[in-house]
Coordinates of C-alpha atoms in Angstrom, one line a residue:
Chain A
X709 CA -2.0 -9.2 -18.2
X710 CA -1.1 -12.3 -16.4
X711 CA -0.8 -11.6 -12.8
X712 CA 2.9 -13.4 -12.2
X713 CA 4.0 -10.6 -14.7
X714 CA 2.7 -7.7 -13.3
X715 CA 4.3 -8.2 -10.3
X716 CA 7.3 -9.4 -11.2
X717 CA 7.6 -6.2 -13.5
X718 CA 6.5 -3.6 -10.7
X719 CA 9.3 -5.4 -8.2
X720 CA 11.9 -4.6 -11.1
X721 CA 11.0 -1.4 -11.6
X722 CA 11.2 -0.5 -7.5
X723 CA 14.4 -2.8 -7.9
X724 CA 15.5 -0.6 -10.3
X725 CA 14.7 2.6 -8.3
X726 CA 16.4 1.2 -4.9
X727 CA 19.4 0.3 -7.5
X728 CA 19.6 3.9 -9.2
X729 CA 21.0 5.7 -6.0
X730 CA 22.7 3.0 -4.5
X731 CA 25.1 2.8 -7.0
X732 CA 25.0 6.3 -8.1
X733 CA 26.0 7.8 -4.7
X734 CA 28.2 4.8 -3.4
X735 CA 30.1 4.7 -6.7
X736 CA 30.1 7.9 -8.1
X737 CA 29.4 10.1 -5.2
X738 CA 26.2 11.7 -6.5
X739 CA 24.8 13.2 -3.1
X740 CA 24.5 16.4 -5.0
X741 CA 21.7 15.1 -7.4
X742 CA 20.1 12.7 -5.2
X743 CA 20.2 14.7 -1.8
X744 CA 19.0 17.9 -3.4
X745 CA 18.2 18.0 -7.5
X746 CA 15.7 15.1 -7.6
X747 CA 14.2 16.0 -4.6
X748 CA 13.4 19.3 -5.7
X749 CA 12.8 18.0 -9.3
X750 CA 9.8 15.8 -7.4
X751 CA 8.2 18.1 -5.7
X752 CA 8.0 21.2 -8.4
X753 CA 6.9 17.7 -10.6
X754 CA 4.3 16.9 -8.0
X755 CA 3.0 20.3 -7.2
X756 CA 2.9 21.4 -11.4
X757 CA 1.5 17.9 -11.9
X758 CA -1.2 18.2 -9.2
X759 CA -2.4 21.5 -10.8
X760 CA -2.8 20.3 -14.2
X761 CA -5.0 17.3 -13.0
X762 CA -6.8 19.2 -11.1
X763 CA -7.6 22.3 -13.5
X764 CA -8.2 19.4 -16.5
X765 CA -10.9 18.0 -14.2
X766 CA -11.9 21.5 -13.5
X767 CA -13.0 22.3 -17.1
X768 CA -14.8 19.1 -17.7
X769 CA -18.5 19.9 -17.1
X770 CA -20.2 18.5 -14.0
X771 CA -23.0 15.6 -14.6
X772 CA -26.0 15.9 -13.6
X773 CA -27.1 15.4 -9.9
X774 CA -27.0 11.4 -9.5
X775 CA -29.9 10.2 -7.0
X776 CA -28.8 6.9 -7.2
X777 CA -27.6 6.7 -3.6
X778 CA -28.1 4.7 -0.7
X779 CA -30.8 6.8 0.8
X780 CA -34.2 7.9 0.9
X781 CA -33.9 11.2 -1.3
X782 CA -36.0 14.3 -0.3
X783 CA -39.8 13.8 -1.3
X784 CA -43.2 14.4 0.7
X785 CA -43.0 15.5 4.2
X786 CA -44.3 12.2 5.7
X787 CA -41.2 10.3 4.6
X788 CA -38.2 10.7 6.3
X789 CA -35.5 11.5 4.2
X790 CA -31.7 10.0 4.6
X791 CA -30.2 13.5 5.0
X792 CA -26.5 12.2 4.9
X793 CA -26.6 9.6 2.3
X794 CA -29.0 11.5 0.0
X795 CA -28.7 14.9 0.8
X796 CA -30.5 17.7 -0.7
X797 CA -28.1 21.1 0.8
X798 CA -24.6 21.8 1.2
X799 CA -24.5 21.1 4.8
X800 CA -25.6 17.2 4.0
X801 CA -23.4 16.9 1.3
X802 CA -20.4 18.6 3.4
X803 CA -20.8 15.6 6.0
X804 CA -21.7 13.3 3.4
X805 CA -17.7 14.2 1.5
X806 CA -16.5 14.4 5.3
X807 CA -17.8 10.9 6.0
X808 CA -16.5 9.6 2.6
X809 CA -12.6 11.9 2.8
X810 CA -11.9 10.8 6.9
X811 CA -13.6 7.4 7.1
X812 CA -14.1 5.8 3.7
X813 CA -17.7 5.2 3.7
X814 CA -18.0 3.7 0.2
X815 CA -15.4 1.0 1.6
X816 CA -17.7 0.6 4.4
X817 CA -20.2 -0.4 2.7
X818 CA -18.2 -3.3 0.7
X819 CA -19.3 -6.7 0.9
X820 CA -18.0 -10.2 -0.1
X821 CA -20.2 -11.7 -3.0
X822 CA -20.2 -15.7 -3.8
X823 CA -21.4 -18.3 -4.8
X824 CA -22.3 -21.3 -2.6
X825 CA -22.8 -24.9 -2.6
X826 CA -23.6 -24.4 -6.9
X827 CA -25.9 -21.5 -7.5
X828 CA -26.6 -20.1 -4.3
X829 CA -25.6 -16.8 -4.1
X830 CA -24.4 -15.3 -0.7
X831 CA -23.3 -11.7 0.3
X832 CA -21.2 -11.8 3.1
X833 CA -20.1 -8.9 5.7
X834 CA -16.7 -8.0 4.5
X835 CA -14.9 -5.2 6.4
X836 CA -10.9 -6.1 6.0
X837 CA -10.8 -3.7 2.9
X838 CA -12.1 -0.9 4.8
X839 CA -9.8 -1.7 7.9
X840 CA -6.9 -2.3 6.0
X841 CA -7.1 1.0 3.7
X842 CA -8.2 3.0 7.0
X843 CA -4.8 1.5 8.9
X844 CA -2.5 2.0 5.5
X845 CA -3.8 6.1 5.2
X846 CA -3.8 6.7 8.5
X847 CA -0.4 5.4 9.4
X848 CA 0.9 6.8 6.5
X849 CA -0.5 10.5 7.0
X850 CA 1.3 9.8 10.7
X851 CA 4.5 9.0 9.8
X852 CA 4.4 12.5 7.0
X853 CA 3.4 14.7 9.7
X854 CA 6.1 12.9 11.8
X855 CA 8.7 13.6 9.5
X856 CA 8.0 17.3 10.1
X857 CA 10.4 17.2 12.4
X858 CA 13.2 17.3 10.1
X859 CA 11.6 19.9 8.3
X860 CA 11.1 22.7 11.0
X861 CA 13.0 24.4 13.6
X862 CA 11.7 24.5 16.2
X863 CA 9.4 21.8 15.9
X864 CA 5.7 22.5 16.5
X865 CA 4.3 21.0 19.1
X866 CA 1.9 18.9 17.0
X867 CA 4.8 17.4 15.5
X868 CA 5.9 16.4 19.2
X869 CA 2.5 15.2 20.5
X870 CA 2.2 12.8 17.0
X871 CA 5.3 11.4 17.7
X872 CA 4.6 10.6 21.4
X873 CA 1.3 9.1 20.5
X874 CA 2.8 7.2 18.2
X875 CA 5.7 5.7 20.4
X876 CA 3.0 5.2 23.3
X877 CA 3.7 1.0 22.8
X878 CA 7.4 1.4 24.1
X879 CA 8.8 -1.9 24.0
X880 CA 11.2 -2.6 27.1
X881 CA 13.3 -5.7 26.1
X882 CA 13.3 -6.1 22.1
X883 CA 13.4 -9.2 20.4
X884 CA 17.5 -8.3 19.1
X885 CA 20.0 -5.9 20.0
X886 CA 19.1 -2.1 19.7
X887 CA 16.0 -2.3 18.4
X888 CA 14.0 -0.8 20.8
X889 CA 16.1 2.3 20.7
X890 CA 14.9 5.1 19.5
X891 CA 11.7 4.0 20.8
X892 CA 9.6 2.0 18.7
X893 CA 7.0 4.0 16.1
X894 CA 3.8 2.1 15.7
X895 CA 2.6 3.6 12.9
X896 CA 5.7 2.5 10.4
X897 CA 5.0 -1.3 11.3
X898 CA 1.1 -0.7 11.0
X899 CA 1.5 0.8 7.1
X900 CA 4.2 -2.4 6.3
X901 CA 1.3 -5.0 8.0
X902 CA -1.0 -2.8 6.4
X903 CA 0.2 -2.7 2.9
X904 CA 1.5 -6.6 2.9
X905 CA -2.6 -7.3 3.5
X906 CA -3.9 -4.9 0.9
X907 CA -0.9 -6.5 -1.4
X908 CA -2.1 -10.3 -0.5
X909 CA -5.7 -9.9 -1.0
X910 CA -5.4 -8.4 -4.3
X911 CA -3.3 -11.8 -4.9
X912 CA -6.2 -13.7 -3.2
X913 CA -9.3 -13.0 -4.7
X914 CA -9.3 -14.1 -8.3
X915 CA -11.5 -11.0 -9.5
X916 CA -8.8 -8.1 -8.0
X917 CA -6.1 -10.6 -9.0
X918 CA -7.8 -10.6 -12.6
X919 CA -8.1 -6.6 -12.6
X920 CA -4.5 -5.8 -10.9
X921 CA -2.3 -4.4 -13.2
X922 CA 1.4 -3.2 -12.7
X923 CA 0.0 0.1 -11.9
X924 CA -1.6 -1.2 -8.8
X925 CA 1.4 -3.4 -7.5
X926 CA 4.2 -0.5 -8.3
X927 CA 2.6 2.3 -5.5
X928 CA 2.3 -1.0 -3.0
X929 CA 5.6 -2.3 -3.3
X930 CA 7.4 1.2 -4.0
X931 CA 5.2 2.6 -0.3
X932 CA 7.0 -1.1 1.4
X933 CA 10.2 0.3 0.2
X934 CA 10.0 3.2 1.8
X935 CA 8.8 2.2 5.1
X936 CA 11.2 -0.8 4.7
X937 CA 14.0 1.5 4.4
X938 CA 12.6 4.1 7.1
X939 CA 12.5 1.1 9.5
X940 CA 15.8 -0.1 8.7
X941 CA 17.6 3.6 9.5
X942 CA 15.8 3.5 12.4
X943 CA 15.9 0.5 13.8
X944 CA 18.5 -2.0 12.3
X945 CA 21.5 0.1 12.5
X946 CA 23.3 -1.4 15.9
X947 CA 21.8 -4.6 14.8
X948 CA 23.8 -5.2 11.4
X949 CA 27.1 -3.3 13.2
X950 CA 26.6 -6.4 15.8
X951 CA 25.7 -9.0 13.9
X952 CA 27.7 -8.9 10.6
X953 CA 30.2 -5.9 11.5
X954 CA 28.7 -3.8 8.8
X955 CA 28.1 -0.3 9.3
X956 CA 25.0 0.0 5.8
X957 CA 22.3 1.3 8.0
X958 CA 23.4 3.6 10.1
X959 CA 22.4 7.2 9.8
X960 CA 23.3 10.2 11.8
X961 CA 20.1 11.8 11.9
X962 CA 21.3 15.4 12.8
X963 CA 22.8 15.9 9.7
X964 CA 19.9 14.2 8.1
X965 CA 17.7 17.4 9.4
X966 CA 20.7 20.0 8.3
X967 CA 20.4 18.2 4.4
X968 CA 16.2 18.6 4.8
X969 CA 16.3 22.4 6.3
X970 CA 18.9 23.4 3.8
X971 CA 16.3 22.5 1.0
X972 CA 12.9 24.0 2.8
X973 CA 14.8 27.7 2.9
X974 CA 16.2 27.1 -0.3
X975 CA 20.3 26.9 0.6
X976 CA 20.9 23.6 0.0
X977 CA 24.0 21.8 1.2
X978 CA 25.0 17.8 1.9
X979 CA 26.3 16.9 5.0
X980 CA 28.6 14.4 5.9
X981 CA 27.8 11.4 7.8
X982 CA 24.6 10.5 6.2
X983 CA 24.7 6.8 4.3
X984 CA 23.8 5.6 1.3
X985 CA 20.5 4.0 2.8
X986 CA 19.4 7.5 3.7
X987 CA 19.6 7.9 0.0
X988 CA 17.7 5.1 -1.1
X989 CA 15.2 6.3 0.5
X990 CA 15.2 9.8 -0.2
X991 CA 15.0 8.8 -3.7
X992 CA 11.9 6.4 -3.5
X993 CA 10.1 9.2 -1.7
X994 CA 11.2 11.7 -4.4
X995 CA 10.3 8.8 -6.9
X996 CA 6.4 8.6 -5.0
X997 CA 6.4 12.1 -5.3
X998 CA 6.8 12.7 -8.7
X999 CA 4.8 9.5 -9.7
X1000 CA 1.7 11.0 -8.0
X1001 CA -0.4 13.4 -10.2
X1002 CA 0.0 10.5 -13.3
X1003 CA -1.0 7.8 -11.4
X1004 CA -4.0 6.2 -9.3
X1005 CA -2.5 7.8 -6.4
X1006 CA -4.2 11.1 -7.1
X1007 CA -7.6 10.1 -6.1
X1008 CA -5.9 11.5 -3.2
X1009 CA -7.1 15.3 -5.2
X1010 CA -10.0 13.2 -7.1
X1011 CA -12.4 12.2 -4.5
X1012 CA -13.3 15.8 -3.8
X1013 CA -14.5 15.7 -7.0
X1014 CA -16.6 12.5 -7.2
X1015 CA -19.6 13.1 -8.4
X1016 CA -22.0 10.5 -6.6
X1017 CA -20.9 12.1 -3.6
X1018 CA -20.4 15.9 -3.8
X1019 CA -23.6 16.8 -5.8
X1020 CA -26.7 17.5 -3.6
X1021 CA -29.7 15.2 -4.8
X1022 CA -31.6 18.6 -5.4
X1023 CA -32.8 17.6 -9.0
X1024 CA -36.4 17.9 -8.5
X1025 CA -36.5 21.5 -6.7
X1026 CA -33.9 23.4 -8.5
X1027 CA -33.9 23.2 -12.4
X1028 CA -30.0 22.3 -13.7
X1029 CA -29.0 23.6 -16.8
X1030 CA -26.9 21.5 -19.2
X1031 CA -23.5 23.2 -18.2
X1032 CA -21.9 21.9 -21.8
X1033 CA -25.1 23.6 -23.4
X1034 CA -23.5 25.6 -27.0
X1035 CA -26.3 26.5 -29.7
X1036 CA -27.1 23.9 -31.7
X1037 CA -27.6 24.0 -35.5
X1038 CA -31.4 22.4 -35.2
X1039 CA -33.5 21.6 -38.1
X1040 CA -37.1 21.6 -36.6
X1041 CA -40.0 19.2 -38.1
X1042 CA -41.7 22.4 -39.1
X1043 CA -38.5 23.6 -41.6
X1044 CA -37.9 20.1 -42.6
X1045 CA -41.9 20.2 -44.0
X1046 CA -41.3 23.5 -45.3
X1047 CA -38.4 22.4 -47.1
X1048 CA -39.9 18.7 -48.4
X1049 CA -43.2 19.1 -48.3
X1050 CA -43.9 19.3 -52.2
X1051 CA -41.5 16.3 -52.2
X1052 CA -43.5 14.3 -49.8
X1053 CA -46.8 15.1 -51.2
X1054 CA -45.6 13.8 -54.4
X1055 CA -44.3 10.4 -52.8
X1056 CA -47.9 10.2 -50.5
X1057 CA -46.4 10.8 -47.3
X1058 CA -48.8 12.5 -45.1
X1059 CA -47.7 16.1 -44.1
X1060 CA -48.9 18.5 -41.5
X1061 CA -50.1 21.4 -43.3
X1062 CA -51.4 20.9 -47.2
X1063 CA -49.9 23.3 -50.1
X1064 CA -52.2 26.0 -50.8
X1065 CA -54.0 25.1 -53.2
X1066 CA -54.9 21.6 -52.1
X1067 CA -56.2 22.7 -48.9
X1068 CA -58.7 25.0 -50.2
X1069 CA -60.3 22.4 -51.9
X1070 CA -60.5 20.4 -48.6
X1071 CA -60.0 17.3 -49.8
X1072 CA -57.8 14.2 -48.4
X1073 CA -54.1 14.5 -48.8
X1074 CA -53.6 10.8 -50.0
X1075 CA -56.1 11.1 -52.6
X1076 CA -54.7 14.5 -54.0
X1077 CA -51.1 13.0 -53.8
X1078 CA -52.9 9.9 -56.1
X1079 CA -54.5 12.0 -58.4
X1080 CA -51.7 13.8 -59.6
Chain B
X1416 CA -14.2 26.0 -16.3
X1417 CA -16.8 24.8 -14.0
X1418 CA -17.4 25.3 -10.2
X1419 CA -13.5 27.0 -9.9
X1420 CA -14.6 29.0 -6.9
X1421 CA -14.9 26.1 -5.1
X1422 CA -11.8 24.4 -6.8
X1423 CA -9.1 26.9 -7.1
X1424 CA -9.9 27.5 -3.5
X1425 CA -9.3 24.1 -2.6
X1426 CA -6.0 24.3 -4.5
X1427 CA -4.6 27.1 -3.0
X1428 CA -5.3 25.6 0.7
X1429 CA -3.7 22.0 -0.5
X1430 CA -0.5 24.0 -1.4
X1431 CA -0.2 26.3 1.5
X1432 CA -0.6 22.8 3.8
X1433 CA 1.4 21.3 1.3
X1434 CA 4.2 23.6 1.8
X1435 CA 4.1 24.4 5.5
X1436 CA 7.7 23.8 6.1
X1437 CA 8.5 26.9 3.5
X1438 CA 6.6 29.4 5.3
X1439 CA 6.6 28.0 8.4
X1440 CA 10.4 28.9 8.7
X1441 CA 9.4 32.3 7.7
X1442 CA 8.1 33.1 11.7
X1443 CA 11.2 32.1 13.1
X1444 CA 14.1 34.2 11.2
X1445 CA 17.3 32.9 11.8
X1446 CA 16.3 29.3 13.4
X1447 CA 17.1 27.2 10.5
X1448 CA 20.6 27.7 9.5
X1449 CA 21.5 26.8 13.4
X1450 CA 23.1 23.6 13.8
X1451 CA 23.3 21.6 17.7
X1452 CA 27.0 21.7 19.1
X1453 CA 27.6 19.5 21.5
X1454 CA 29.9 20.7 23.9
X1455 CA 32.9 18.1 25.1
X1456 CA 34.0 19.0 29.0
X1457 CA 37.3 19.4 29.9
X1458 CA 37.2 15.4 31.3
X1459 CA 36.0 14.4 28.0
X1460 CA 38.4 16.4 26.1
X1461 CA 41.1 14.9 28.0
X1462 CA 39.9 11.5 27.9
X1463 CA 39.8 11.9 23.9
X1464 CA 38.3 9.3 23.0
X1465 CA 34.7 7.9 24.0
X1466 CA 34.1 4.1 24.6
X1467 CA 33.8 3.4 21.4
X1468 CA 34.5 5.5 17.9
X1469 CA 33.0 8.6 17.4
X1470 CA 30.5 7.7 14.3
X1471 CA 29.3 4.6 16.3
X1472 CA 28.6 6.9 19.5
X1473 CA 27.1 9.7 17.3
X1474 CA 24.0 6.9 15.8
X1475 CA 24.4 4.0 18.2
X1476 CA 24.5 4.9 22.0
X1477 CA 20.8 5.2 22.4
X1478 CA 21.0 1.3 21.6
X1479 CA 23.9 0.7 23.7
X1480 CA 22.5 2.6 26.7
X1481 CA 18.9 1.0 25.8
X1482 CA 21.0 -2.8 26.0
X1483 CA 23.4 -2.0 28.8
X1484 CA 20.2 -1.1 31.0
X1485 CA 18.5 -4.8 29.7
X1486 CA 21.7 -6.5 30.5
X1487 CA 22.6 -4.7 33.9
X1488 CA 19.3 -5.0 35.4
X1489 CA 18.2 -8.2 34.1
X1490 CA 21.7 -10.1 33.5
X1491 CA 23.4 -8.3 36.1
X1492 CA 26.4 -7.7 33.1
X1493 CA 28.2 -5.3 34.3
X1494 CA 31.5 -4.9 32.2
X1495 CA 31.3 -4.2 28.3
X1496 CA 33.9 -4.8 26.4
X1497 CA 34.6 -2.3 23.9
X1498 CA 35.9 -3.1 20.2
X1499 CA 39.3 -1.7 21.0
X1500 CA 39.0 -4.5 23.9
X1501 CA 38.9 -2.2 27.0
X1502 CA 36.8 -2.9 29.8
X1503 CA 34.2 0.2 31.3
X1504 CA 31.6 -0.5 34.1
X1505 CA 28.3 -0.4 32.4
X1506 CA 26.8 2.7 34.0
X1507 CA 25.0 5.8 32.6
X1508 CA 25.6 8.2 35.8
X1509 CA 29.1 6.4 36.9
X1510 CA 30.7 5.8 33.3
X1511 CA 28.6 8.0 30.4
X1512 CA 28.3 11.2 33.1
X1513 CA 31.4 11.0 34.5
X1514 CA 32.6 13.0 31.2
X1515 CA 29.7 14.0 30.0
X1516 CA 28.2 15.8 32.5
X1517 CA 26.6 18.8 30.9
X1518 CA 23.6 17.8 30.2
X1519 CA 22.0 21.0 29.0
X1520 CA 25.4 22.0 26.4
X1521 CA 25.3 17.8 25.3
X1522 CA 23.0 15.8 25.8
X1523 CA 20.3 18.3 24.7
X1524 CA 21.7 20.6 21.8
X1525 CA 21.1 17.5 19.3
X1526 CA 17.9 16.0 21.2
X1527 CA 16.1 19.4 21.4
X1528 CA 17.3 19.6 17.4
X1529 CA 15.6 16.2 16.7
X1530 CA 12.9 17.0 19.0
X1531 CA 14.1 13.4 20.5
X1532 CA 12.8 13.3 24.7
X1533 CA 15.2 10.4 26.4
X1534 CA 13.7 8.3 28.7
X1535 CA 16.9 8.6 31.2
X1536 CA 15.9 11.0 33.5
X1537 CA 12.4 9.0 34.3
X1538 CA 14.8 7.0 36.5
X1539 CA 17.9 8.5 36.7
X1540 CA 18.9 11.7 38.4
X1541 CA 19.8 14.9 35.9
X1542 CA 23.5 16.3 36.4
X1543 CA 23.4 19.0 38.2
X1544 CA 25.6 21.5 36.2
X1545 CA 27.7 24.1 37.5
X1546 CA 27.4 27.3 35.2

């Protein structure tokens, strides 16, 4: 698919879903579905989704143990084996997943390959993927366990501590009216820079721009929508009521936590006061959500089951047994002979035991097979 | 199904994480259906009006306060003008606490909701409140 299209389609479709409860809650009032059906809809989508994925995976046999790993694998006791990257226990391949889950080894590991001045081929050290998908998980696992906050009562102090972290960087004098204030949150502005890269260099280099289908672009630019949206409730608000005497961002964030602790105990209600950007976003969220377990995003689940990494390399001291093994119909050389052998003797074929009678008289099979 | 010990396992954790804020609310009975409820003084109830509308005060005085303190100390602005066109001496303690002076029934029942801590009182002195 050409690229120009694939974008263009994933930024109608998040168009689409930014459209979808703008208009339904500013023109027909529907805070009732979008504040508390389709939330609810997304998550019993997302959790009912996730199982299935996870239980089809579950019934799919395992391979066999893949040695092909970057690592010496365990052999003779004079050569030291790579006991993280080729391990042959639990414990190696525990920090082996560990390594791969928290710090995304494989990513690590990537490296730039092309071709210079004509045919020479170089590899180069290429680490930007790995930062940039580090920065983008991270910040976004951040600002989840940040919005905790408007999901318990009282809030843990985790919660609290995340949130001061995160506002360490205040910002004394801002760059326009208000927007220091509520202090500024790194980690939202760290998953927009972060996402805008990992959007740009799949644009940049031809081969990811060649792969990149509308399946990749929709998560990015639907993930920019909500931080976009986050950032603008937070910070914009005073900004746009200054600047062009509009009050569209502006969100009163107490009743924002009423609306999201009437849904965690299950007596939902909408409060007043809460604008129709609040919705906008609560409805790309709620979109993310439900989009999860049919998409890419649920590597998320998938990676504790990748294969090359969570299968100690153990194939030469413990004997695996084909999981998918059934009993198989098998028609042995022995029965086929049985079966053919007159057949075969007739054509000439040699065979591995004579007929009877031929072999008492001892003679060669292709001249008995002549003869008659 | 292959290896489920290890997978429904796995599952079962992901969704109790997952949905911490259900259960969560189960060790503090009561907790969630309470809403903060800022107290107005008799001053303020008097006064009955803020600086500026109540919605704008409700979402935007963080901001103001944040750019009255930028402007006062740096500027040396001292007067905002409100929309209505009236003129109030750009002061937290002098002008915001001259009404609002309990803290603890005010300030505090939405910030403690929100889990928001205010950088005011690194400078300025807390009201002292007369129960």
């Amino acid at each position: 698919m050409n690229f120009i299209i694939g974008i263009l389609f994933s930024l109608v479709v998040v168009g689409i879903f930014v459209l979808i409860p703008w208009v339904g809650v500013w023109a027909f009032d529907l805070r009732y579905l979008f504040g508390i059906i389709v939330p609810y809809a997304a998550v019993a989508t997302f959790i009912v989704g996730i199982i299935i994925r996870v239980l089809g995976w579950a019934r799919s046999p395992s391979p066999f143990r893949i040695p092909t790993t970057a690592g010496q694998q365990k052999s003779l006791p004079w050569i030291k084996q790579n006991k993280i990257d080729n391990p042959s226990g639990t414990i190696g391949v525990i920090i082996r997943m560990a390594l791969e889950i928290l710090l995304f080894r494989s990513l690590f590991r990537n490296m730039s390959l092309e071709f210079r001045g004509g045919a020479k081929l170089a590899y180069e050290w290429e680490k930007w993927l790995w930062i940039a998908a580090l920065a983008f998980h991270y910040s976004f696992l951040v600002v989840l366990l940040r919005h905790l906050r408007f999901f318990t009562e009282p809030i843990p102090a985790f919660v609290r501590w995340i949130e001061k972290l995160d506002g360490l960087f205040e910002i004394g004098i801002a760059p326009f009216a208000g927007f220091a204030a509520p202090g500024i949150l790194i980690s939202g502005f760290i998953l927009i820079a972060a996402l805008t890269y990992l959007f740009l260099r799949r644009l940049y280099i031809s081969q990811t721009r060649y792969i990149s289908l509308p399946a990749d672009y929709f998560p990015l630019f639907l993930i920019i929508g909500i931080a976009a949206t986050g950032i603008l409730m937070r910070h914009m608000g005073v900004f746009m009521q200054f600047i062009f005497k509009v009050d569209w961002f502006s969100v009163q964030v107490v009743n924002v936590k009423e609306l999201a602790m009437g849904l965690v105990t299950f007596n939902p209600k909408i409060p007043e006061g809460i604008g129709t950007i609040f919705f906008i976003h609560l409805f790309l969220v709620s979109t993310l959500i439900a989009y999860f377990p049919f998409s890419k995003l649920v590597h998320m689940a998938g990676i504790f089951l990748s294969p090359t990494r969570n299968l100690a390399n153990n194939s030469r001291t413990v004997r695996h047994i084909n999981p998918w093994d059934y009993p198989v119909h098998v028609h042995s050389y022995d029965e086929y002979e049985d079966e053919f052998r007159e057949k075969m003797v007739e054509a000439g074929l040699p065979v591995e035991k004579m007929p009877e009678s031929q072999t008492e008289d001892g003679s060669g099979t292709q001249e008995e097979a002549e003869k008659e | 199904m292959y290896d489920g010990w290890k997978i429904i396992p796995g599952l079962i954790i992901f969704l109790i994480l997952l949905l911490f804020p259900l259960w969560n609310q189960a060790f503090h009975p009561g907790k969630a259906g309470i809403t903060p409820n800022p107290e107005l003084t008799e001053t303020a109830k008097n006064a009955e009006k803020c600086i500026e509308p109540k919605p704008f005060m409700k979402t935007q005085h963080m901001k103001m306060l944040d750019e009255w303190r930028n402007e006062v100390v740096r500027d040396a602005e001292r007067y905002y003008k409100s929309s209505e066109g009236k003129e109030y001496y750009k002061s937290l303690q002098i002008t915001c606490l001259e009404c609002h002076s309990n803290k603890s029934k005010f300030c505090d029942q939405c910030h403690n909701y929100m889990g928001v801590d205010p950088f005011c009182w690194d400078c300025h002195i807390e009201p002292k409140e007369n129960e």
